[in-house]
PDB file of C-alpha atoms in Angstrom:
ATOM      1  CA  MET Z   1      26.925  -5.271 -35.971  1.00 92.00           C
ATOM      2  CA  ASP Z   2      23.627  -5.544 -34.135  1.00 98.00           C
ATOM      3  CA  TYR Z   3      23.824  -4.457 -30.510  1.00 99.00           C
ATOM      4  CA  VAL Z   4      22.234  -2.654 -27.608  1.00 99.00           C
ATOM      5  CA  LYS Z   5      24.320  -0.112 -25.721  1.00 99.00           C
ATOM      6  CA  PHE Z   6      23.353   0.856 -22.196  1.00 99.00           C
ATOM      7  CA  LEU Z   7      23.622   4.632 -21.858  1.00 99.00           C
ATOM      8  CA  GLY Z   8      22.622   4.154 -18.242  1.00 98.00           C
ATOM      9  CA  THR Z   9      21.551   1.500 -15.758  1.00 99.00           C
ATOM     10  CA  ALA Z  10      19.961   3.675 -13.064  1.00 98.00           C
ATOM     11  CA  GLY Z  11      16.484   2.986 -11.777  1.00 95.00           C
ATOM     12  CA  ALA Z  12      14.275   4.796  -9.268  1.00 85.00           C
ATOM     13  CA  ARG Z  13      14.608   8.330  -8.045  1.00 88.00           C
ATOM     14  CA  VAL Z  14      17.592   8.260  -5.697  1.00 94.00           C
ATOM     15  CA  VAL Z  15      19.958   6.453  -8.050  1.00 98.00           C
ATOM     16  CA  VAL Z  16      18.895   8.615 -11.003  1.00 97.00           C
ATOM     17  CA  PHE Z  17      18.920  12.023  -9.404  1.00 95.00           C
ATOM     18  CA  LYS Z  18      22.150  11.416  -7.484  1.00 97.00           C
ATOM     19  CA  GLN Z  19      23.546   9.892 -10.697  1.00 98.00           C
ATOM     20  CA  LEU Z  20      24.964   6.908  -8.826  1.00 98.00           C
ATOM     21  CA  ARG Z  21      24.459   5.233 -12.186  1.00 98.00           C
ATOM     22  CA  ALA Z  22      23.862   6.994 -15.490  1.00 99.00           C
ATOM     23  CA  SER Z  23      20.296   7.174 -16.813  1.00 98.00           C
ATOM     24  CA  GLY Z  24      20.468   7.681 -20.583  1.00 98.00           C
ATOM     25  CA  GLY Z  25      18.435   4.638 -21.621  1.00 99.00           C
ATOM     26  CA  MET Z  26      19.338   2.089 -24.299  1.00 99.00           C
ATOM     27  CA  TRP Z  27      20.610   2.613 -27.842  1.00 99.00           C
ATOM     28  CA  LEU Z  28      19.527  -0.275 -30.065  1.00 99.00           C
ATOM     29  CA  GLN Z  29      21.043  -1.000 -33.464  1.00 99.00           C
ATOM     30  CA  LEU Z  30      19.241  -3.819 -35.255  1.00 99.00           C
ATOM     31  CA  LYS Z  31      18.561  -4.634 -38.917  1.00 98.00           C
ATOM     32  CA  GLY Z  32      20.240  -1.403 -39.963  1.00 97.00           C
ATOM     33  CA  LYS Z  33      18.010   0.769 -37.754  1.00 99.00           C
ATOM     34  CA  ARG Z  34      18.963   2.824 -34.715  1.00 99.00           C
ATOM     35  CA  VAL Z  35      16.411   3.254 -31.940  1.00 99.00           C
ATOM     36  CA  LEU Z  36      16.862   5.118 -28.662  1.00 99.00           C
ATOM     37  CA  ILE Z  37      14.744   3.547 -25.926  1.00 99.00           C
ATOM     38  CA  ASP Z  38      13.799   5.528 -22.807  1.00 99.00           C
ATOM     39  CA  PRO Z  39      16.108   8.576 -23.028  1.00 99.00           C
ATOM     40  CA  GLY Z  40      16.322   9.566 -19.373  1.00 98.00           C
ATOM     41  CA  PRO Z  41      18.469  12.354 -17.890  1.00 98.00           C
ATOM     42  CA  GLY Z  42      21.818  12.574 -19.668  1.00 98.00           C
ATOM     43  CA  ALA Z  43      20.945  10.617 -22.803  1.00 99.00           C
ATOM     44  CA  LEU Z  44      22.411  13.214 -25.170  1.00 99.00           C
ATOM     45  CA  VAL Z  45      25.611  13.615 -23.175  1.00 98.00           C
ATOM     46  CA  LYS Z  46      26.096   9.864 -22.849  1.00 98.00           C
ATOM     47  CA  ALA Z  47      25.507   9.286 -26.563  1.00 99.00           C
ATOM     48  CA  LEU Z  48      28.022  11.921 -27.603  1.00 98.00           C
ATOM     49  CA  SER Z  49      30.624  10.826 -25.041  1.00 98.00           C
ATOM     50  CA  SER Z  50      30.388   7.140 -25.977  1.00 97.00           C
ATOM     51  CA  ARG Z  51      33.367   5.475 -27.589  1.00 94.00           C
ATOM     52  CA  PRO Z  52      32.790   5.172 -30.450  1.00 94.00           C
ATOM     53  CA  LYS Z  53      30.496   8.196 -30.401  1.00 96.00           C
ATOM     54  CA  LEU Z  54      26.804   7.605 -31.058  1.00 98.00           C
ATOM     55  CA  ASP Z  55      25.487  10.219 -33.478  1.00 98.00           C
ATOM     56  CA  PRO Z  56      21.905  11.333 -32.661  1.00 98.00           C
ATOM     57  CA  THR Z  57      21.417  12.584 -36.228  1.00 98.00           C
ATOM     58  CA  LYS Z  58      21.600   8.944 -37.355  1.00 98.00           C
ATOM     59  CA  LEU Z  59      18.689   7.831 -35.169  1.00 99.00           C
ATOM     60  CA  ASP Z  60      15.673   6.346 -36.920  1.00 99.00           C
ATOM     61  CA  ALA Z  61      13.342   6.365 -33.930  1.00 99.00           C
ATOM     62  CA  ILE Z  62      12.914   7.207 -30.264  1.00 99.00           C
ATOM     63  CA  LEU Z  63      10.732   5.021 -28.070  1.00 99.00           C
ATOM     64  CA  LEU Z  64       9.278   5.701 -24.629  1.00 99.00           C
ATOM     65  CA  THR Z  65       7.997   2.749 -22.617  1.00 99.00           C
ATOM     66  CA  HIS Z  66       6.384   5.326 -20.324  1.00 99.00           C
ATOM     67  CA  ARG Z  67       6.513   8.990 -19.360  1.00 98.00           C
ATOM     68  CA  HIS Z  68       8.310   8.915 -15.995  1.00 98.00           C
ATOM     69  CA  LEU Z  69      11.301  11.243 -15.994  1.00 97.00           C
ATOM     70  CA  ASP Z  70      13.929   8.540 -15.614  1.00 98.00           C
ATOM     71  CA  HIS Z  71      12.676   7.224 -18.974  1.00 98.00           C
ATOM     72  CA  SER Z  72      11.780  10.436 -20.808  1.00 99.00           C
ATOM     73  CA  ALA Z  73      13.649  13.477 -19.478  1.00 98.00           C
ATOM     74  CA  ASP Z  74      15.838  13.834 -22.583  1.00 99.00           C
ATOM     75  CA  VAL Z  75      13.202  12.964 -25.175  1.00 99.00           C
ATOM     76  CA  ASN Z  76      12.832  16.564 -26.354  1.00 99.00           C
ATOM     77  CA  VAL Z  77      16.523  17.324 -26.685  1.00 99.00           C
ATOM     78  CA  MET Z  78      17.006  14.014 -28.498  1.00 99.00           C
ATOM     79  CA  ILE Z  79      14.247  14.909 -30.972  1.00 99.00           C
ATOM     80  CA  GLU Z  80      16.018  18.241 -31.534  1.00 98.00           C
ATOM     81  CA  ALA Z  81      19.336  16.444 -32.000  1.00 98.00           C
ATOM     82  CA  MET Z  82      17.923  13.738 -34.284  1.00 99.00           C
ATOM     83  CA  THR Z  83      16.306  16.320 -36.563  1.00 99.00           C
ATOM     84  CA  GLU Z  84      19.100  18.915 -36.272  1.00 98.00           C
ATOM     85  CA  GLY Z  85      16.749  21.447 -34.766  1.00 97.00           C
ATOM     86  CA  GLY Z  86      13.987  20.580 -37.199  1.00 97.00           C
ATOM     87  CA  TRP Z  87      16.016  21.429 -40.287  1.00 98.00           C
ATOM     88  CA  HIS Z  88      16.043  17.779 -41.351  1.00 98.00           C
ATOM     89  CA  LYS Z  89      12.695  16.116 -40.738  1.00 97.00           C
ATOM     90  CA  ARG Z  90      13.521  12.658 -39.525  1.00 97.00           C
ATOM     91  CA  GLY Z  91      12.571   9.735 -37.350  1.00 99.00           C
ATOM     92  CA  VAL Z  92       9.523   8.265 -35.676  1.00 99.00           C
ATOM     93  CA  LEU Z  93       8.497   8.634 -32.051  1.00 99.00           C
ATOM     94  CA  PHE Z  94       6.795   5.678 -30.370  1.00 99.00           C
ATOM     95  CA  ALA Z  95       5.119   6.502 -27.056  1.00 99.00           C
ATOM     96  CA  PRO Z  96       2.042   5.746 -24.932  1.00 99.00           C
ATOM     97  CA  TRP Z  97      -0.982   8.005 -25.308  1.00 98.00           C
ATOM     98  CA  ASP Z  98      -0.569   9.649 -21.896  1.00 97.00           C
ATOM     99  CA  ALA Z  99       3.019  10.644 -22.694  1.00 98.00           C
ATOM    100  CA  LEU Z 100       1.637  12.640 -25.614  1.00 98.00           C
ATOM    101  CA  GLU Z 101      -1.740  13.890 -24.446  1.00 96.00           C
ATOM    102  CA  GLU Z 102      -2.804  13.464 -20.817  1.00 88.00           C
ATOM    103  CA  ASP Z 103       0.244  15.006 -19.145  1.00 91.00           C
ATOM    104  CA  PRO Z 104       2.574  15.288 -22.126  1.00 97.00           C
ATOM    105  CA  VAL Z 105       6.332  14.974 -21.832  1.00 98.00           C
ATOM    106  CA  VAL Z 106       6.877  15.635 -25.555  1.00 99.00           C
ATOM    107  CA  LEU Z 107       6.769  19.323 -26.467  1.00 98.00           C
ATOM    108  CA  ARG Z 108       4.205  20.074 -29.152  1.00 97.00           C
ATOM    109  CA  TYR Z 109       6.416  22.379 -31.203  1.00 98.00           C
ATOM    110  CA  LEU Z 110       8.857  19.500 -31.741  1.00 98.00           C
ATOM    111  CA  ARG Z 111       6.304  17.040 -33.048  1.00 98.00           C
ATOM    112  CA  GLY Z 112       6.320  18.513 -36.528  1.00 98.00           C
ATOM    113  CA  PHE Z 113      10.063  17.842 -36.754  1.00 99.00           C
ATOM    114  CA  LEU Z 114       9.345  14.097 -36.855  1.00 99.00           C
ATOM    115  CA  MET Z 115       8.370  11.910 -39.797  1.00 98.00           C
ATOM    116  CA  GLY Z 116       5.692  10.346 -37.635  1.00 98.00           C
ATOM    117  CA  ILE Z 117       4.334   9.560 -34.181  1.00 99.00           C
ATOM    118  CA  GLU Z 118       3.013   6.104 -33.297  1.00 99.00           C
ATOM    119  CA  VAL Z 119       0.942   5.545 -30.159  1.00 99.00           C
ATOM    120  CA  LEU Z 120       1.837   2.384 -28.254  1.00 99.00           C
ATOM    121  CA  LYS Z 121      -1.073   0.161 -27.253  1.00 98.00           C
ATOM    122  CA  GLU Z 122      -1.461  -3.227 -25.616  1.00 98.00           C
ATOM    123  CA  GLY Z 123      -1.179  -5.901 -28.295  1.00 98.00           C
ATOM    124  CA  GLY Z 124       0.032  -3.393 -30.872  1.00 99.00           C
ATOM    125  CA  LEU Z 125       2.250  -4.440 -33.790  1.00 99.00           C
ATOM    126  CA  TYR Z 126       4.712  -1.894 -35.184  1.00 99.00           C
ATOM    127  CA  GLU Z 127       7.221  -1.695 -38.008  1.00 98.00           C
ATOM    128  CA  LEU Z 128      10.113   0.648 -38.700  1.00 98.00           C
ATOM    129  CA  ASP Z 129      11.292   0.036 -42.264  1.00 96.00           C
ATOM    130  CA  GLY Z 130      11.519  -3.709 -41.770  1.00 97.00           C
ATOM    131  CA  LEU Z 131      12.299  -3.725 -38.048  1.00 99.00           C
ATOM    132  CA  ARG Z 132       9.279  -5.240 -36.322  1.00 99.00           C
ATOM    133  CA  PHE Z 133       8.239  -5.176 -32.697  1.00 99.00           C
ATOM    134  CA  ARG Z 134       5.124  -5.587 -30.622  1.00 99.00           C
ATOM    135  CA  VAL Z 135       3.734  -4.603 -27.252  1.00 99.00           C
ATOM    136  CA  PRO Z 136       2.806  -7.867 -25.482  1.00 98.00           C
ATOM    137  CA  LEU Z 137       0.713  -6.364 -22.694  1.00 98.00           C
ATOM    138  CA  LYS Z 138       0.165  -3.327 -20.520  1.00 98.00           C
ATOM    139  CA  HIS Z 139       2.288  -3.258 -17.388  1.00 99.00           C
ATOM    140  CA  LYS Z 140       1.093  -2.433 -13.874  1.00 97.00           C
ATOM    141  CA  HIS Z 141       2.617   0.949 -13.117  1.00 98.00           C
ATOM    142  CA  PRO Z 142       1.195   4.358 -12.063  1.00 97.00           C
ATOM    143  CA  VAL Z 143       1.328   5.640 -15.654  1.00 98.00           C
ATOM    144  CA  GLU Z 144       0.659   3.924 -18.981  1.00 98.00           C
ATOM    145  CA  THR Z 145       3.614   1.566 -19.402  1.00 99.00           C
ATOM    146  CA  TYR Z 146       4.554  -1.117 -21.910  1.00 99.00           C
ATOM    147  CA  GLY Z 147       7.275  -3.667 -22.496  1.00 98.00           C
ATOM    148  CA  LEU Z 148       8.535  -4.760 -25.898  1.00 99.00           C
ATOM    149  CA  MET Z 149       9.171  -7.870 -27.967  1.00 99.00           C
ATOM    150  CA  ILE Z 150      11.519  -6.895 -30.780  1.00 99.00           C
ATOM    151  CA  GLU Z 151      11.751  -9.222 -33.779  1.00 98.00           C
ATOM    152  CA  GLU Z 152      10.312 -11.936 -31.490  1.00 98.00           C
ATOM    153  CA  ARG Z 153      13.758 -12.482 -29.965  1.00 98.00           C
ATOM    154  CA  ILE Z 154      14.570  -9.478 -27.777  1.00 99.00           C
ATOM    155  CA  GLY Z 155      12.310  -8.850 -24.807  1.00 99.00           C
ATOM    156  CA  ILE Z 156      12.416  -5.651 -22.767  1.00 99.00           C
ATOM    157  CA  VAL Z 157      10.513  -5.805 -19.485  1.00 99.00           C
ATOM    158  CA  SER Z 158      10.048  -2.187 -18.457  1.00 99.00           C
ATOM    159  CA  ASP Z 159       8.880  -0.934 -15.059  1.00 98.00           C
ATOM    160  CA  THR Z 160       6.002  -2.861 -13.531  1.00 98.00           C
ATOM    161  CA  LEU Z 161       4.601  -4.513 -10.470  1.00 98.00           C
ATOM    162  CA  PHE Z 162       4.875  -8.267 -10.901  1.00 98.00           C
ATOM    163  CA  PHE Z 163       1.826 -10.133 -12.174  1.00 97.00           C
ATOM    164  CA  PRO Z 164       1.704 -13.722 -13.482  1.00 97.00           C
ATOM    165  CA  GLU Z 165       0.947 -12.834 -17.111  1.00 98.00           C
ATOM    166  CA  LEU Z 166       4.454 -11.390 -17.453  1.00 98.00           C
ATOM    167  CA  LYS Z 167       5.877 -14.913 -17.471  1.00 98.00           C
ATOM    168  CA  GLU Z 168       3.929 -15.848 -20.600  1.00 98.00           C
ATOM    169  CA  ALA Z 169       4.141 -12.494 -22.366  1.00 98.00           C
ATOM    170  CA  TYR Z 170       7.888 -12.643 -22.983  1.00 98.00           C
ATOM    171  CA  LYS Z 171       8.270 -16.334 -23.808  1.00 98.00           C
ATOM    172  CA  GLY Z 172      10.336 -16.881 -26.929  1.00 97.00           C
ATOM    173  CA  ALA Z 173      12.776 -14.080 -26.147  1.00 99.00           C
ATOM    174  CA  GLU Z 174      16.375 -15.141 -26.721  1.00 99.00           C
ATOM    175  CA  VAL Z 175      17.632 -12.029 -24.942  1.00 99.00           C
ATOM    176  CA  LEU Z 176      15.539 -10.759 -22.038  1.00 99.00           C
ATOM    177  CA  ILE Z 177      16.310  -7.345 -20.518  1.00 99.00           C
ATOM    178  CA  LEU Z 178      14.589  -6.679 -17.195  1.00 99.00           C
ATOM    179  CA  ASN Z 179      14.264  -3.518 -15.122  1.00 99.00           C
ATOM    180  CA  VAL Z 180      15.037  -4.780 -11.614  1.00 98.00           C
ATOM    181  CA  VAL Z 181      14.740  -1.850  -9.234  1.00 97.00           C
ATOM    182  CA  ARG Z 182      14.351  -3.626  -5.906  1.00 96.00           C
ATOM    183  CA  ALA Z 183      16.145  -6.346  -3.968  1.00 93.00           C
ATOM    184  CA  ALA Z 184      13.481  -6.417  -1.245  1.00 84.00           C
ATOM    185  CA  GLU Z 185      10.355  -8.539  -1.108  1.00 83.00           C
ATOM    186  CA  ARG Z 186       7.393  -7.623  -3.295  1.00 84.00           C
ATOM    187  CA  ASP Z 187       5.308  -4.692  -2.066  1.00 81.00           C
ATOM    188  CA  ASP Z 188       2.146  -3.703  -3.931  1.00 80.00           C
ATOM    189  CA  LYS Z 189       2.746  -0.095  -2.895  1.00 81.00           C
ATOM    190  CA  VAL Z 190       6.033  -0.045  -4.837  1.00 86.00           C
ATOM    191  CA  PRO Z 191       5.181  -0.963  -8.449  1.00 94.00           C
ATOM    192  CA  HIS Z 192       8.575  -2.265  -9.567  1.00 96.00           C
ATOM    193  CA  LEU Z 193      10.066  -5.693 -10.125  1.00 98.00           C
ATOM    194  CA  THR Z 194      12.053  -7.203  -7.282  1.00 97.00           C
ATOM    195  CA  LEU Z 195      14.983  -9.555  -7.607  1.00 97.00           C
ATOM    196  CA  GLY Z 196      12.670 -12.453  -6.768  1.00 97.00           C
ATOM    197  CA  ASP Z 197      10.222 -11.341  -9.466  1.00 98.00           C
ATOM    198  CA  ALA Z 198      13.015 -11.216 -12.032  1.00 98.00           C
ATOM    199  CA  ARG Z 199      14.118 -14.719 -11.075  1.00 98.00           C
ATOM    200  CA  GLU Z 200      10.572 -16.011 -11.541  1.00 98.00           C
ATOM    201  CA  ILE Z 201      10.218 -14.399 -14.979  1.00 99.00           C
ATOM    202  CA  ILE Z 202      13.641 -15.582 -16.166  1.00 99.00           C
ATOM    203  CA  GLU Z 203      12.938 -19.110 -14.961  1.00 98.00           C
ATOM    204  CA  ALA Z 204       9.649 -19.168 -16.903  1.00 98.00           C
ATOM    205  CA  VAL Z 205      10.965 -17.587 -20.122  1.00 99.00           C
ATOM    206  CA  ARG Z 206      14.383 -19.315 -20.104  1.00 99.00           C
ATOM    207  CA  PRO Z 207      16.109 -16.983 -22.565  1.00 99.00           C
ATOM    208  CA  LYS Z 208      19.588 -17.688 -23.870  1.00 98.00           C
ATOM    209  CA  LYS Z 209      20.695 -14.557 -22.027  1.00 99.00           C
ATOM    210  CA  ALA Z 210      19.022 -12.444 -19.341  1.00 99.00           C
ATOM    211  CA  VAL Z 211      20.232  -8.930 -18.592  1.00 99.00           C
ATOM    212  CA  LEU Z 212      19.435  -7.101 -15.366  1.00 99.00           C
ATOM    213  CA  THR Z 213      19.362  -3.291 -15.443  1.00 99.00           C
ATOM    214  CA  HIS Z 214      17.600  -0.208 -14.027  1.00 99.00           C
ATOM    215  CA  PHE Z 215      18.897  -0.683 -10.499  1.00 98.00           C
ATOM    216  CA  GLY Z 216      17.586   1.022  -7.386  1.00 97.00           C
ATOM    217  CA  MET Z 217      19.566   1.576  -4.191  1.00 96.00           C
ATOM    218  CA  SER Z 218      18.826  -1.821  -2.682  1.00 96.00           C
ATOM    219  CA  MET Z 219      20.129  -3.576  -5.798  1.00 97.00           C
ATOM    220  CA  LEU Z 220      23.281  -1.462  -5.860  1.00 98.00           C
ATOM    221  CA  LYS Z 221      23.957  -2.273  -2.217  1.00 96.00           C
ATOM    222  CA  LEU Z 222      23.544  -5.976  -2.902  1.00 96.00           C
ATOM    223  CA  GLY Z 223      25.827  -5.824  -5.937  1.00 97.00           C
ATOM    224  CA  PRO Z 224      24.221  -6.471  -9.354  1.00 98.00           C
ATOM    225  CA  HIS Z 225      27.197  -8.481 -10.648  1.00 98.00           C
ATOM    226  CA  THR Z 226      27.134 -10.795  -7.628  1.00 97.00           C
ATOM    227  CA  VAL Z 227      23.375 -11.207  -7.935  1.00 97.00           C
ATOM    228  CA  ALA Z 228      23.642 -12.051 -11.641  1.00 98.00           C
ATOM    229  CA  GLN Z 229      26.318 -14.671 -10.993  1.00 98.00           C
ATOM    230  CA  ARG Z 230      24.149 -16.298  -8.357  1.00 98.00           C
ATOM    231  CA  LEU Z 231      21.108 -16.379 -10.635  1.00 98.00           C
ATOM    232  CA  SER Z 232      23.198 -17.908 -13.428  1.00 98.00           C
ATOM    233  CA  ALA Z 233      24.270 -20.728 -11.133  1.00 98.00           C
ATOM    234  CA  GLU Z 234      20.773 -21.312  -9.772  1.00 97.00           C
ATOM    235  CA  LEU Z 235      18.930 -21.209 -13.106  1.00 98.00           C
ATOM    236  CA  GLY Z 236      21.532 -22.805 -15.356  1.00 98.00           C
ATOM    237  CA  LEU Z 237      21.510 -20.031 -17.936  1.00 98.00           C
ATOM    238  CA  GLU Z 238      23.458 -16.849 -18.591  1.00 99.00           C
ATOM    239  CA  VAL Z 239      22.416 -13.891 -16.453  1.00 99.00           C
ATOM    240  CA  ILE Z 240      24.455 -10.688 -16.534  1.00 99.00           C
ATOM    241  CA  ALA Z 241      24.164  -7.301 -14.868  1.00 99.00           C
ATOM    242  CA  ALA Z 242      24.338  -4.352 -17.233  1.00 99.00           C
ATOM    243  CA  GLN Z 243      26.917  -1.645 -16.611  1.00 98.00           C
ATOM    244  CA  ASP Z 244      26.920   1.960 -17.782  1.00 98.00           C
ATOM    245  CA  GLY Z 245      28.341   2.064 -21.296  1.00 98.00           C
ATOM    246  CA  MET Z 246      28.126  -1.693 -21.818  1.00 99.00           C
ATOM    247  CA  THR Z 247      27.598  -2.919 -25.377  1.00 98.00           C
ATOM    248  CA  LEU Z 248      25.707  -6.177 -25.749  1.00 98.00           C
ATOM    249  CA  SER Z 249      26.052  -7.911 -29.115  1.00 98.00           C
ATOM    250  CA  LEU Z 250      22.804  -9.312 -30.485  1.00 96.00           C
TER     251      LEU Z 250
END
């Protein structure tokens, strides 16, 4: 079965570091490949405590959309787990250049445990043994950040300040997953999508299913499930709010 499992739905510092929601990222299984996307704090624990358990030694790749801790804190322990401490060389790491070089979050001694490292770039096309994805464009965030279009049908809109090109970049996605940190109005000083931004992107892309995740405090107070129901009614398409541990069939 192809699916994405949410090992966490926390976004922004307060929700992550108080663990009001878990922050382990997303485990994607598609076309026989297993990819861990944005392993934040607790990714290993959440994978091993999942039911059924998710086995890190079966991972084929780890992908970082950017280097912020809520997206990368467990990347090193997950590389160790995937490769069984380096005894079994395995897997590919996909990450932006600055996550590897400028202010690296990936320890250098672990890099030799991997089968390869691919640097994400705007417009880049990538393949993992038949699983294809691309980076549509660079996001507007304090560090180098990218979203994903996987197999031209699954869009992942990672952290970013809203800008109009986002609405075109993810068109064609049947499933659109959006990091929606804020319920408040857009503020250029806070480079995250707001609820209004998400609505605008969803309305432009019109996926079969939109999934809200990566919630900050203001979204939790508003109630993600209630918000998703309202958007569904307003837009005439399925919008759901991710929950910790939720499995979404693809």
